[in-house]
Each structure stands twice: as structure tokens, then as C-alpha cells.
Amino acid sequence: MFVLKVSVVFHFAATLRLEAPLKEGLEMNTKGTLRVLEIAKNMRKLAAFIHLSTAFCYPDYERMAEAVHPPPTDPHEVLRAASWMTNEKLNVLAPTLMQKHPNSYTYSKRLAEALVKECYPQIPAVVVRPSIVTPSYKEPNPGWVDNLNGPIGLMIGAGKGVIRSMHCYGHYHAEVIPVDIAINAIIVIPYYINTQMERSQEIPVFNLTTGDDRNNTWKEVLDVGKATVRKYPFEMPLWYPDGNIRHSKLIHELCVFFYHIVPAYLIDFLMLIFGQQRFMVRIQKRISVGLEVLQYFTTREWWFDTNNFKDLAKNLHGADFTTFPMDLKIIEIGPYIESCMIGGKLYCLKEKLENLPKAKLHNNILFVLDFLASVFFYLLLVYWLVLLFEPIREILSYCGPFVKYLPLVGKAVFRDD
């Protein structure tokens, strides 16, 4: 019955697991799209088929045009191979098939775009590519979010003191879009393509990204986020939230070892002693996988054409223009990050704002403990350096009383006195 009545199809179904095995990504994102396209071909009143893709499905292009480019491999051939090959065999072929694609998600989405393009203009299809989706700007409430995917998961993980380092180029621009801004554009697109004088010869594509109107870098987002989490701390964090981004991969890996892995094993060891269920190592392993996937996008600069996206707002007038805001330049980073933090507390963690005084007290206690732990760590480091390297001991011996009364270090430096 729906084949006779449906006029607009929004195809959003997909697996969002960036680290998913190739077979799973192909089955959900590519073959799933093919199945929906076959159904859409029989819809007599179909006016628009909106296919949701991703802005990051062309890693081999320096600038993403609002167009569908040829995939690295034929999607039909890949699907045929995936239908009879096991996960293990397909994973062996994955590097050859995916080429420059960092994961199965972007690869399977690119193949899906090619399938959608094949059906145009028989099907009035449109490809929509949002960038990294973040909590809402205004609707249904500022900061609304219902999952821990993407930046909000990082924000909460850092706010809980679990994530303390991330490999990221802070001077690169943060390519994100609030979910309600993206949804506004997606709602307007069917109206837009059906009110144009002529249908496009090529399949319409909309890059829902900041494009050249980018304002904020990852470093600026981090600085505002750190200030905001101190203003609205999460309840019962594992440690004081003082994470940072690292430009150097080596420094990041060292920080992960000392700030992620070592504390995780220490906490699980304490859980074992007290007869409680161990959990921290398992959580850190999941975090490591998530960070490794996300870091591909935060260590590259992305450029997008957004002319079609900008044209959407130009075709709205009166109440429609007010009802469906799509201008990313009006978003102020400070108030927006604050709303995201509050949204994470309210909607993801189910925390109450009435408990903020208690959370702030807990946060202040952890600040003192974090400071003392850092001092002890550096004293221990200097202590071992003094024991291992005589020149360091000699240099520090000239610092006089200051070094002499330092715990551990003083006795190591002046051990002959």
C-alpha cells in the first residue's frame, strides 16, 4: 500500500560503527541502499528520494564538490563478492578494495552514493552529506542529544576524566554541524528540488558543512569545552577532567600509556582486591578504538563546496525562513558548547542540575588530588633520572636548599652529604 501513496523517502538507515567489519558495512550501508532503491522504483508518486551519506566519503579528494564521483571499485561487483566471502577473507581484501578509505563506513557510503546515482533520473534522488553531527542548536531544546556518538561522547569521556589525550591538529577547523540545522536542510530539500524550474542533469548533492565559512578550530573548541566542564562538571567523575589534544602522535601515545592504560589497570586491580567487577580496562580498549577512528578526521583539513546548501535558505521566505534556520555563522561557540555540556548531563547521563554544587565540590577535591599526583609523578621521574645519570645529579646539586628539601629528590641528590 505504501508504494501507492509515498511521495518522499528519507533513507537514513545505516550502521554508524566506523570500525565495523567490511562485510557488515557493505550489508547495511551499500546493499541496504540497493534494496531501498528497488522499492523506490515502484513508488508511483515519488517526488524525492533523500539519501543520507557522509561528508567524509571522498578521502582521495582535496576538496569535496557537490557531486558524486566514481567509486574506487564497482559496487555491484563488491556486493557479489561479499555475498559469498567470509568475514575473514573479505577483511584480507579490504585494504585493496578500500584503498585510501580509512574505514568501512566511508567506503560503503561511497559505494552507496554510486548506486543512488545510477538510478537518477529514473528516481528523483538527492545525496545529502552532513559533516560530524553534534547536539542541537535550538530544537527540540538547545543541546539535545540522545546518544554518545561523535564529539559528545568525547566531551563526556573527557569530562569524566577518562579521556585525557587525543591526537588532533588544534589549528585545523572543526568541521561539525548541529543536528537540528542538518535536519532543517534535509526537510527543505524535497521542497527545493520540486520547485526548481528545470531538473538537474546530474544528481543533486548537498554538502551540509561549514564550507568556507568556518570559524572555530579544534583548539578553540577544546578551550571553551574545558572552561565549560568546570562550570558544569559531571557527577562522580573518575578523575579530574584535564585532558588535552596532542599534535605529536608519539607524545599522544605516551600520554595514553600513562593517563589511560596505567590508571585503567590500577583501578581494575583495586576492583579485584575488593571483590568488585573489573571494568576500566575494557572501557579504555573501547575508547582507544573510538579515538583511533575519530583521529583520522581531526588530523586532516577538509574543504567542501556548499553552494547548493546555501541556496536552500535563499529560497525560503517569511515564516519558512524563520522555522528552518540553516545559517551556521550565527552560532556562537561559547553558548553552544555550554548547551552541549548541559545536554550531555541531562539527556545522556540523566544528571540533574540541582546536583551541581555537589559535583563542583567533588571536582575541586579531584583537582587537589590530581595536582598532588602530578607532583609525585614528576618527583619520582626526577628521582630515577638522578639515580641513573650522574650529570643530572651534579647539576641539581648546585640548586642548593630548594632541591635539598624536595621529597625523594633531595636525598638522591645529596646522598653523600
CSV table of C-alpha atoms in Angstrom, one decimal:
chain,number,residue,atom,x,y,z
A,1,MET,CA,0.0,0.0,0.0
A,2,PHE,CA,2.8,2.5,0.8
A,3,VAL,CA,4.1,2.0,-2.7
A,4,LEU,CA,1.0,3.7,-4.0
A,5,LYS,CA,1.0,6.6,-1.5
A,6,VAL,CA,4.5,7.5,-0.5
A,7,SER,CA,5.9,10.7,-2.2
A,8,VAL,CA,9.1,11.4,-0.2
A,9,VAL,CA,11.6,8.8,1.0
A,10,PHE,CA,14.2,9.7,3.6
A,11,HIS,CA,16.8,6.9,3.6
A,12,PHE,CA,18.8,7.2,6.8
A,13,ALA,CA,19.3,3.6,7.8
A,14,ALA,CA,22.9,2.7,8.2
A,15,THR,CA,25.4,1.3,10.7
A,16,LEU,CA,27.3,4.1,12.4
A,17,ARG,CA,30.1,1.9,13.6
A,18,LEU,CA,33.1,3.3,11.8
A,19,GLU,CA,35.2,0.4,12.9
A,20,ALA,CA,32.7,-2.2,11.7
A,21,PRO,CA,34.0,-5.2,9.7
A,22,LEU,CA,33.8,-4.5,5.9
A,23,LYS,CA,31.1,-7.2,5.4
A,24,GLU,CA,28.8,-5.5,8.0
A,25,GLY,CA,29.3,-2.1,6.4
A,26,LEU,CA,28.6,-3.4,2.9
A,27,GLU,CA,25.5,-5.3,4.1
A,28,MET,CA,24.0,-2.3,6.0
A,29,ASN,CA,25.1,0.7,4.1
A,30,THR,CA,25.5,-0.4,0.5
A,31,LYS,CA,23.3,-3.4,0.0
A,32,GLY,CA,20.7,-1.8,2.3
A,33,THR,CA,20.6,1.2,0.0
A,34,LEU,CA,20.2,-1.0,-3.1
A,35,ARG,CA,17.2,-2.7,-1.5
A,36,VAL,CA,15.5,0.6,-0.7
A,37,LEU,CA,16.2,1.9,-4.3
A,38,GLU,CA,14.5,-1.2,-5.7
A,39,ILE,CA,11.4,-0.4,-3.6
A,40,ALA,CA,11.5,3.2,-4.6
A,41,LYS,CA,11.4,2.4,-8.3
A,42,ASN,CA,7.8,1.1,-7.8
A,43,MET,CA,6.6,4.2,-6.0
A,44,ARG,CA,4.2,5.9,-8.4
A,45,LYS,CA,4.0,9.3,-6.6
A,46,LEU,CA,7.7,9.5,-5.6
A,47,ALA,CA,8.8,13.2,-5.7
A,48,ALA,CA,12.0,12.9,-3.7
A,49,PHE,CA,14.4,10.2,-2.6
A,50,ILE,CA,16.8,11.7,0.1
A,51,HIS,CA,19.8,9.5,0.6
A,52,LEU,CA,21.9,10.4,3.7
A,53,SER,CA,25.6,9.9,3.1
A,54,THR,CA,28.6,11.5,4.8
A,55,ALA,CA,30.8,14.4,4.1
A,56,PHE,CA,33.9,12.3,4.5
A,57,CYS,CA,33.4,9.6,1.9
A,58,TYR,CA,36.0,11.0,-0.5
A,59,PRO,CA,39.3,11.0,1.3
A,60,ASP,CA,41.2,11.0,-2.0
A,61,TYR,CA,39.9,14.4,-2.9
A,62,GLU,CA,41.4,17.6,-1.5
A,63,ARG,CA,38.1,19.5,-1.9
A,64,MET,CA,34.7,17.9,-1.9
A,65,ALA,CA,32.5,19.1,-4.7
A,66,GLU,CA,28.7,18.8,-4.5
A,67,ALA,CA,28.8,15.9,-7.0
A,68,VAL,CA,29.0,12.1,-6.9
A,69,HIS,CA,32.4,10.9,-8.1
A,70,PRO,CA,33.3,7.4,-9.3
A,71,PRO,CA,34.0,4.9,-6.6
A,72,PRO,CA,37.3,3.0,-6.4
A,73,THR,CA,35.6,-0.3,-7.1
A,74,ASP,CA,32.4,-1.3,-8.8
A,75,PRO,CA,29.7,-1.5,-6.1
A,76,HIS,CA,27.8,-4.4,-7.8
A,77,GLU,CA,31.0,-6.5,-8.1
A,78,VAL,CA,31.9,-5.8,-4.4
A,79,LEU,CA,28.4,-6.8,-3.2
A,80,ARG,CA,28.6,-10.0,-5.3
A,81,ALA,CA,31.9,-10.9,-3.7
A,82,ALA,CA,30.7,-10.0,-0.2
A,83,SER,CA,27.7,-12.3,-0.6
A,84,TRP,CA,29.8,-15.5,-0.7
A,85,MET,CA,33.0,-14.5,1.0
A,86,THR,CA,33.5,-14.9,4.8
A,87,ASN,CA,34.4,-12.0,7.1
A,88,GLU,CA,38.0,-13.2,7.3
A,89,LYS,CA,38.5,-13.4,3.5
A,90,LEU,CA,36.9,-10.1,2.9
A,91,ASN,CA,39.0,-8.4,5.6
A,92,VAL,CA,42.1,-9.7,3.8
A,93,LEU,CA,41.0,-7.9,0.6
A,94,ALA,CA,39.8,-4.8,2.5
A,95,PRO,CA,42.9,-2.7,2.0
A,96,THR,CA,42.9,-3.4,-1.7
A,97,LEU,CA,39.2,-2.6,-2.1
A,98,MET,CA,39.1,0.5,0.2
A,99,GLN,CA,42.4,2.0,-1.0
A,100,LYS,CA,42.5,5.4,0.7
A,101,HIS,CA,39.4,5.0,2.8
A,102,PRO,CA,40.2,4.8,6.5
A,103,ASN,CA,37.3,2.5,7.4
A,104,SER,CA,34.4,0.5,6.1
A,105,TYR,CA,31.9,3.3,6.9
A,106,THR,CA,33.2,5.9,4.5
A,107,TYR,CA,33.9,3.2,1.8
A,108,SER,CA,30.4,1.6,2.0
A,109,LYS,CA,28.8,5.0,1.9
A,110,ARG,CA,30.7,6.0,-1.2
A,111,LEU,CA,29.6,2.8,-2.9
A,112,ALA,CA,26.0,3.6,-1.9
A,113,GLU,CA,26.3,7.0,-3.5
A,114,ALA,CA,27.3,5.4,-6.8
A,115,LEU,CA,24.2,3.1,-6.6
A,116,VAL,CA,21.9,6.1,-6.0
A,117,LYS,CA,23.5,8.0,-8.9
A,118,GLU,CA,22.8,5.0,-11.2
A,119,CYS,CA,19.1,5.3,-10.5
A,120,TYR,CA,18.9,9.1,-11.3
A,121,PRO,CA,16.8,10.5,-13.0
A,122,GLN,CA,14.5,7.4,-13.0
A,123,ILE,CA,14.3,8.1,-9.3
A,124,PRO,CA,14.2,11.8,-8.2
A,125,ALA,CA,17.2,11.1,-5.9
A,126,VAL,CA,19.3,13.5,-3.9
A,127,VAL,CA,22.5,12.9,-1.9
A,128,VAL,CA,22.9,14.7,1.4
A,129,ARG,CA,26.3,14.8,3.1
A,130,PRO,CA,26.4,16.1,6.7
A,131,SER,CA,29.7,16.5,8.4
A,132,ILE,CA,30.2,15.4,12.1
A,133,VAL,CA,26.8,15.8,13.7
A,134,THR,CA,26.7,17.5,17.1
A,135,PRO,CA,23.9,18.2,19.7
A,136,SER,CA,21.1,20.5,18.6
A,137,TYR,CA,21.4,24.3,18.4
A,138,LYS,CA,17.8,25.1,19.2
A,139,GLU,CA,15.3,22.3,18.6
A,140,PRO,CA,13.8,20.5,20.3
A,141,ASN,CA,15.9,22.0,23.1
A,142,PRO,CA,19.4,23.6,23.0
A,143,GLY,CA,22.0,20.9,23.5
A,144,TRP,CA,19.5,18.0,22.9
A,145,VAL,CA,21.3,14.7,22.2
A,146,ASP,CA,20.2,11.0,22.6
A,147,ASN,CA,23.4,9.1,22.0
A,148,LEU,CA,27.2,9.2,22.7
A,149,ASN,CA,28.3,9.0,19.1
A,150,GLY,CA,30.9,11.5,17.9
A,151,PRO,CA,32.1,14.6,19.8
A,152,ILE,CA,29.5,14.4,22.6
A,153,GLY,CA,31.0,11.0,23.6
A,154,LEU,CA,34.4,12.6,23.7
A,155,MET,CA,33.1,15.5,25.7
A,156,ILE,CA,31.6,13.3,28.3
A,157,GLY,CA,34.6,11.0,28.4
A,158,ALA,CA,36.9,13.9,28.9
A,159,GLY,CA,34.5,15.5,31.5
A,160,LYS,CA,34.5,12.2,33.4
A,161,GLY,CA,38.3,12.2,33.5
A,162,VAL,CA,38.5,9.0,31.4
A,163,ILE,CA,39.8,10.6,28.2
A,164,ARG,CA,42.9,12.7,28.8
A,165,SER,CA,44.7,12.8,25.4
A,166,MET,CA,43.6,12.9,21.8
A,167,HIS,CA,45.7,13.1,18.6
A,168,CYS,CA,44.4,16.2,16.9
A,169,TYR,CA,45.8,19.2,15.0
A,170,GLY,CA,44.4,22.0,17.0
A,171,HIS,CA,44.9,24.6,14.3
A,172,TYR,CA,42.6,22.7,11.9
A,173,HIS,CA,39.0,23.8,11.7
A,174,ALA,CA,36.3,21.8,13.5
A,175,GLU,CA,34.0,20.5,10.7
A,176,VAL,CA,30.7,19.9,12.6
A,177,ILE,CA,27.0,20.7,12.2
A,178,PRO,CA,24.3,20.7,14.9
A,179,VAL,CA,21.7,18.0,14.3
A,180,ASP,CA,18.7,20.4,14.0
A,181,ILE,CA,20.5,22.5,11.4
A,182,ALA,CA,21.1,19.4,9.4
A,183,ILE,CA,17.6,18.2,9.8
A,184,ASN,CA,16.2,21.6,8.7
A,185,ALA,CA,18.2,21.3,5.5
A,186,ILE,CA,17.0,17.7,4.9
A,187,ILE,CA,13.4,18.7,5.4
A,188,VAL,CA,13.7,21.7,3.0
A,189,ILE,CA,15.5,19.7,0.2
A,190,PRO,CA,12.4,17.9,-1.2
A,191,TYR,CA,10.6,21.2,-1.4
A,192,TYR,CA,13.6,22.8,-3.0
A,193,ILE,CA,14.2,20.3,-5.8
A,194,ASN,CA,10.5,20.2,-6.7
A,195,THR,CA,10.1,24.0,-7.0
A,196,GLN,CA,13.0,24.4,-9.4
A,197,MET,CA,12.2,25.4,-13.0
A,198,GLU,CA,14.3,22.6,-14.5
A,199,ARG,CA,15.5,19.3,-13.1
A,200,SER,CA,19.3,19.0,-12.9
A,201,GLN,CA,21.0,16.8,-15.4
A,202,GLU,CA,23.3,15.5,-12.7
A,203,ILE,CA,22.1,14.1,-9.4
A,204,PRO,CA,21.7,16.9,-6.8
A,205,VAL,CA,24.2,16.8,-3.9
A,206,PHE,CA,24.2,18.9,-0.8
A,207,ASN,CA,27.2,19.2,1.4
A,208,LEU,CA,25.9,20.1,4.9
A,209,THR,CA,29.1,21.5,6.2
A,210,THR,CA,30.6,24.9,7.1
A,211,GLY,CA,32.4,25.1,3.8
A,212,ASP,CA,34.5,28.2,3.5
A,213,ASP,CA,32.5,29.9,6.3
A,214,ARG,CA,34.4,28.1,9.0
A,215,ASN,CA,35.0,30.0,12.3
A,216,ASN,CA,36.4,27.7,15.0
A,217,THR,CA,39.4,25.4,15.3
A,218,TRP,CA,39.6,22.3,17.4
A,219,LYS,CA,41.9,24.1,19.9
A,220,GLU,CA,39.2,26.8,20.4
A,221,VAL,CA,36.5,24.2,20.9
A,222,LEU,CA,38.7,22.4,23.4
A,223,ASP,CA,39.5,25.6,25.4
A,224,VAL,CA,35.8,26.5,25.6
A,225,GLY,CA,34.9,22.9,26.5
A,226,LYS,CA,37.5,22.8,29.3
A,227,ALA,CA,36.1,26.0,30.8
A,228,THR,CA,32.6,24.8,30.5
A,229,VAL,CA,33.1,21.4,32.1
A,230,ARG,CA,34.5,23.3,35.2
A,231,LYS,CA,31.3,25.4,35.2
A,232,TYR,CA,29.0,22.4,34.7
A,233,PRO,CA,31.0,19.3,36.0
A,234,PHE,CA,29.7,15.8,35.6
A,235,GLU,CA,28.7,13.9,38.7
A,236,MET,CA,31.1,11.2,40.1
A,237,PRO,CA,34.0,11.6,37.6
A,238,LEU,CA,36.8,9.0,37.8
A,239,TRP,CA,39.4,11.8,37.8
A,240,TYR,CA,39.8,15.5,37.4
A,241,PRO,CA,39.0,16.5,33.8
A,242,ASP,CA,42.2,18.0,32.4
A,243,GLY,CA,42.7,16.3,29.1
A,244,ASN,CA,44.3,17.9,26.1
A,245,ILE,CA,45.0,17.4,22.4
A,246,ARG,CA,48.4,16.5,21.1
A,247,HIS,CA,49.8,17.3,17.7
A,248,SER,CA,52.6,14.7,18.0
A,249,LYS,CA,51.5,11.1,17.6
A,250,LEU,CA,54.4,10.0,19.8
A,251,ILE,CA,53.5,12.3,22.7
A,252,HIS,CA,49.9,11.2,22.4
A,253,GLU,CA,50.8,7.6,22.7
A,254,LEU,CA,53.0,8.3,25.7
A,255,CYS,CA,50.1,10.2,27.3
A,256,VAL,CA,47.7,7.3,26.5
A,257,PHE,CA,50.0,4.9,28.3
A,258,PHE,CA,50.5,7.0,31.4
A,259,TYR,CA,47.0,8.6,31.6
A,260,HIS,CA,44.7,5.9,30.1
A,261,ILE,CA,46.3,2.4,30.3
A,262,VAL,CA,48.2,2.6,33.6
A,263,PRO,CA,45.3,4.1,35.6
A,264,ALA,CA,42.8,1.6,34.0
A,265,TYR,CA,44.9,-1.4,35.2
A,266,LEU,CA,45.3,0.2,38.6
A,267,ILE,CA,41.6,0.7,39.0
A,268,ASP,CA,40.8,-2.9,37.9
A,269,PHE,CA,43.5,-4.2,40.3
A,270,LEU,CA,41.8,-2.3,43.1
A,271,MET,CA,38.4,-3.7,42.0
A,272,LEU,CA,39.9,-7.2,42.1
A,273,ILE,CA,41.2,-6.7,45.6
A,274,PHE,CA,37.8,-5.5,46.9
A,275,GLY,CA,36.0,-8.3,45.1
A,276,GLN,CA,34.2,-6.0,42.6
A,277,GLN,CA,33.7,-6.4,38.9
A,278,ARG,CA,36.5,-5.1,36.8
A,279,PHE,CA,35.5,-2.7,34.0
A,280,MET,CA,38.1,0.1,33.4
A,281,VAL,CA,40.5,-1.8,31.0
A,282,ARG,CA,37.5,-2.9,28.9
A,283,ILE,CA,36.3,0.7,28.7
A,284,GLN,CA,39.7,2.0,27.8
A,285,LYS,CA,40.0,-0.5,25.0
A,286,ARG,CA,36.7,0.7,23.5
A,287,ILE,CA,37.8,4.3,23.9
A,288,SER,CA,41.1,3.5,22.2
A,289,VAL,CA,39.3,2.1,19.2
A,290,GLY,CA,36.9,5.0,19.0
A,291,LEU,CA,39.7,7.6,19.3
A,292,GLU,CA,41.8,5.8,16.6
A,293,VAL,CA,38.9,6.0,14.2
A,294,LEU,CA,37.9,9.6,15.0
A,295,GLN,CA,41.5,10.9,14.9
A,296,TYR,CA,41.6,10.3,11.1
A,297,PHE,CA,39.1,13.2,10.8
A,298,THR,CA,40.8,15.5,13.3
A,299,THR,CA,44.2,15.3,11.9
A,300,ARG,CA,43.2,16.4,8.4
A,301,GLU,CA,41.9,19.7,7.0
A,302,TRP,CA,38.7,19.2,5.0
A,303,TRP,CA,37.3,21.6,2.3
A,304,PHE,CA,33.8,21.5,0.9
A,305,ASP,CA,31.8,23.3,-1.7
A,306,THR,CA,28.4,24.3,-0.2
A,307,ASN,CA,26.7,26.4,-2.9
A,308,ASN,CA,23.7,24.1,-3.0
A,309,PHE,CA,23.4,24.0,0.8
A,310,LYS,CA,23.5,27.9,0.9
A,311,ASP,CA,20.8,28.1,-1.9
A,312,LEU,CA,18.3,26.3,0.3
A,313,ALA,CA,17.9,29.2,2.7
A,314,LYS,CA,17.8,31.7,-0.2
A,315,ASN,CA,14.6,30.0,-1.5
A,316,LEU,CA,12.8,30.3,1.8
A,317,HIS,CA,10.7,33.3,2.7
A,318,GLY,CA,8.7,34.6,5.7
A,319,ALA,CA,7.8,32.0,8.3
A,320,ASP,CA,9.6,29.2,6.5
A,321,PHE,CA,12.9,31.1,6.7
A,322,THR,CA,12.4,31.5,10.5
A,323,THR,CA,11.2,28.0,11.0
A,324,PHE,CA,14.1,26.3,9.2
A,325,PRO,CA,17.3,28.2,10.2
A,326,MET,CA,20.3,26.9,8.3
A,327,ASP,CA,23.0,29.6,8.8
A,328,LEU,CA,25.9,28.1,10.7
A,329,LYS,CA,27.6,31.6,11.0
A,330,ILE,CA,25.0,32.7,13.6
A,331,ILE,CA,26.2,30.0,16.1
A,332,GLU,CA,28.3,31.4,18.9
A,333,ILE,CA,30.8,28.8,20.2
A,334,GLY,CA,30.6,29.7,23.9
A,335,PRO,CA,26.9,29.4,24.5
A,336,TYR,CA,26.6,26.5,22.1
A,337,ILE,CA,29.3,24.4,23.8
A,338,GLU,CA,27.7,25.2,27.1
A,339,SER,CA,24.3,23.9,25.9
A,340,CYS,CA,26.0,20.8,24.6
A,341,MET,CA,27.6,20.2,28.0
A,342,ILE,CA,24.2,20.6,29.8
A,343,GLY,CA,22.5,18.5,27.1
A,344,GLY,CA,25.0,15.7,27.8
A,345,LYS,CA,24.3,15.9,31.5
A,346,LEU,CA,20.5,16.0,31.1
A,347,TYR,CA,19.8,13.7,28.2
A,348,CYS,CA,22.7,11.2,28.1
A,349,LEU,CA,23.8,10.9,31.7
A,350,LYS,CA,20.3,11.7,33.2
A,351,GLU,CA,22.0,14.1,35.8
A,352,LYS,CA,20.1,16.9,37.5
A,353,LEU,CA,21.3,20.5,37.5
A,354,GLU,CA,20.3,20.7,41.2
A,355,ASN,CA,23.3,18.5,42.0
A,356,LEU,CA,25.8,20.9,40.5
A,357,PRO,CA,27.1,22.2,43.9
A,358,LYS,CA,27.9,18.6,45.0
A,359,ALA,CA,29.5,17.9,41.6
A,360,LYS,CA,31.7,21.1,41.9
A,361,LEU,CA,32.8,20.1,45.3
A,362,HIS,CA,33.8,16.7,44.1
A,363,ASN,CA,35.6,18.3,41.1
A,364,ASN,CA,37.6,20.6,43.4
A,365,ILE,CA,38.7,17.6,45.6
A,366,LEU,CA,39.8,15.8,42.4
A,367,PHE,CA,41.7,18.9,41.3
A,368,VAL,CA,43.8,18.8,44.5
A,369,LEU,CA,44.4,15.0,44.2
A,370,ASP,CA,45.4,15.5,40.5
A,371,PHE,CA,47.8,18.2,41.5
A,372,LEU,CA,49.4,16.1,44.2
A,373,ALA,CA,49.6,13.1,41.9
A,374,SER,CA,51.3,15.1,39.2
A,375,VAL,CA,53.8,16.5,41.7
A,376,PHE,CA,54.6,13.0,42.9
A,377,PHE,CA,54.9,11.7,39.4
A,378,TYR,CA,57.5,14.3,38.4
A,379,LEU,CA,59.4,13.9,41.6
A,380,LEU,CA,59.6,10.2,41.0
A,381,LEU,CA,60.7,10.8,37.5
A,382,VAL,CA,63.5,13.2,38.6
A,383,TYR,CA,64.4,10.8,41.3
A,384,TRP,CA,65.0,7.9,38.8
A,385,LEU,CA,66.9,10.3,36.5
A,386,VAL,CA,69.2,11.3,39.3
A,387,LEU,CA,69.9,7.7,40.2
A,388,LEU,CA,70.6,6.7,36.6
A,389,PHE,CA,72.5,9.7,35.3
A,390,GLU,CA,75.3,11.2,37.4
A,391,PRO,CA,75.5,14.5,35.4
A,392,ILE,CA,71.8,15.3,36.3
A,393,ARG,CA,72.7,14.7,39.9
A,394,GLU,CA,75.6,17.1,39.7
A,395,ILE,CA,73.6,19.8,38.0
A,396,LEU,CA,70.8,19.6,40.6
A,397,SER,CA,73.3,19.7,43.4
A,398,TYR,CA,74.1,23.4,42.6
A,399,CYS,CA,70.4,24.3,43.2
A,400,GLY,CA,71.1,24.3,46.9
A,401,PRO,CA,68.3,24.2,49.6
A,402,PHE,CA,65.5,24.2,47.0
A,403,VAL,CA,66.4,20.7,45.8
A,404,LYS,CA,67.7,19.5,49.2
A,405,TYR,CA,64.2,19.7,50.8
A,406,LEU,CA,62.3,18.1,47.9
A,407,PRO,CA,60.8,14.7,48.8
A,408,LEU,CA,62.8,11.8,47.2
A,409,VAL,CA,64.9,14.1,45.0
A,410,GLY,CA,66.7,15.8,47.9
A,411,LYS,CA,68.0,12.6,49.4
A,412,ALA,CA,69.0,11.2,46.0
A,413,VAL,CA,71.0,14.4,45.0
A,414,PHE,CA,72.7,14.9,48.4
A,415,ARG,CA,73.0,11.2,49.3
A,416,ASP,CA,76.8,11.7,50.1
A,417,ASP,CA,76.3,14.6,52.5
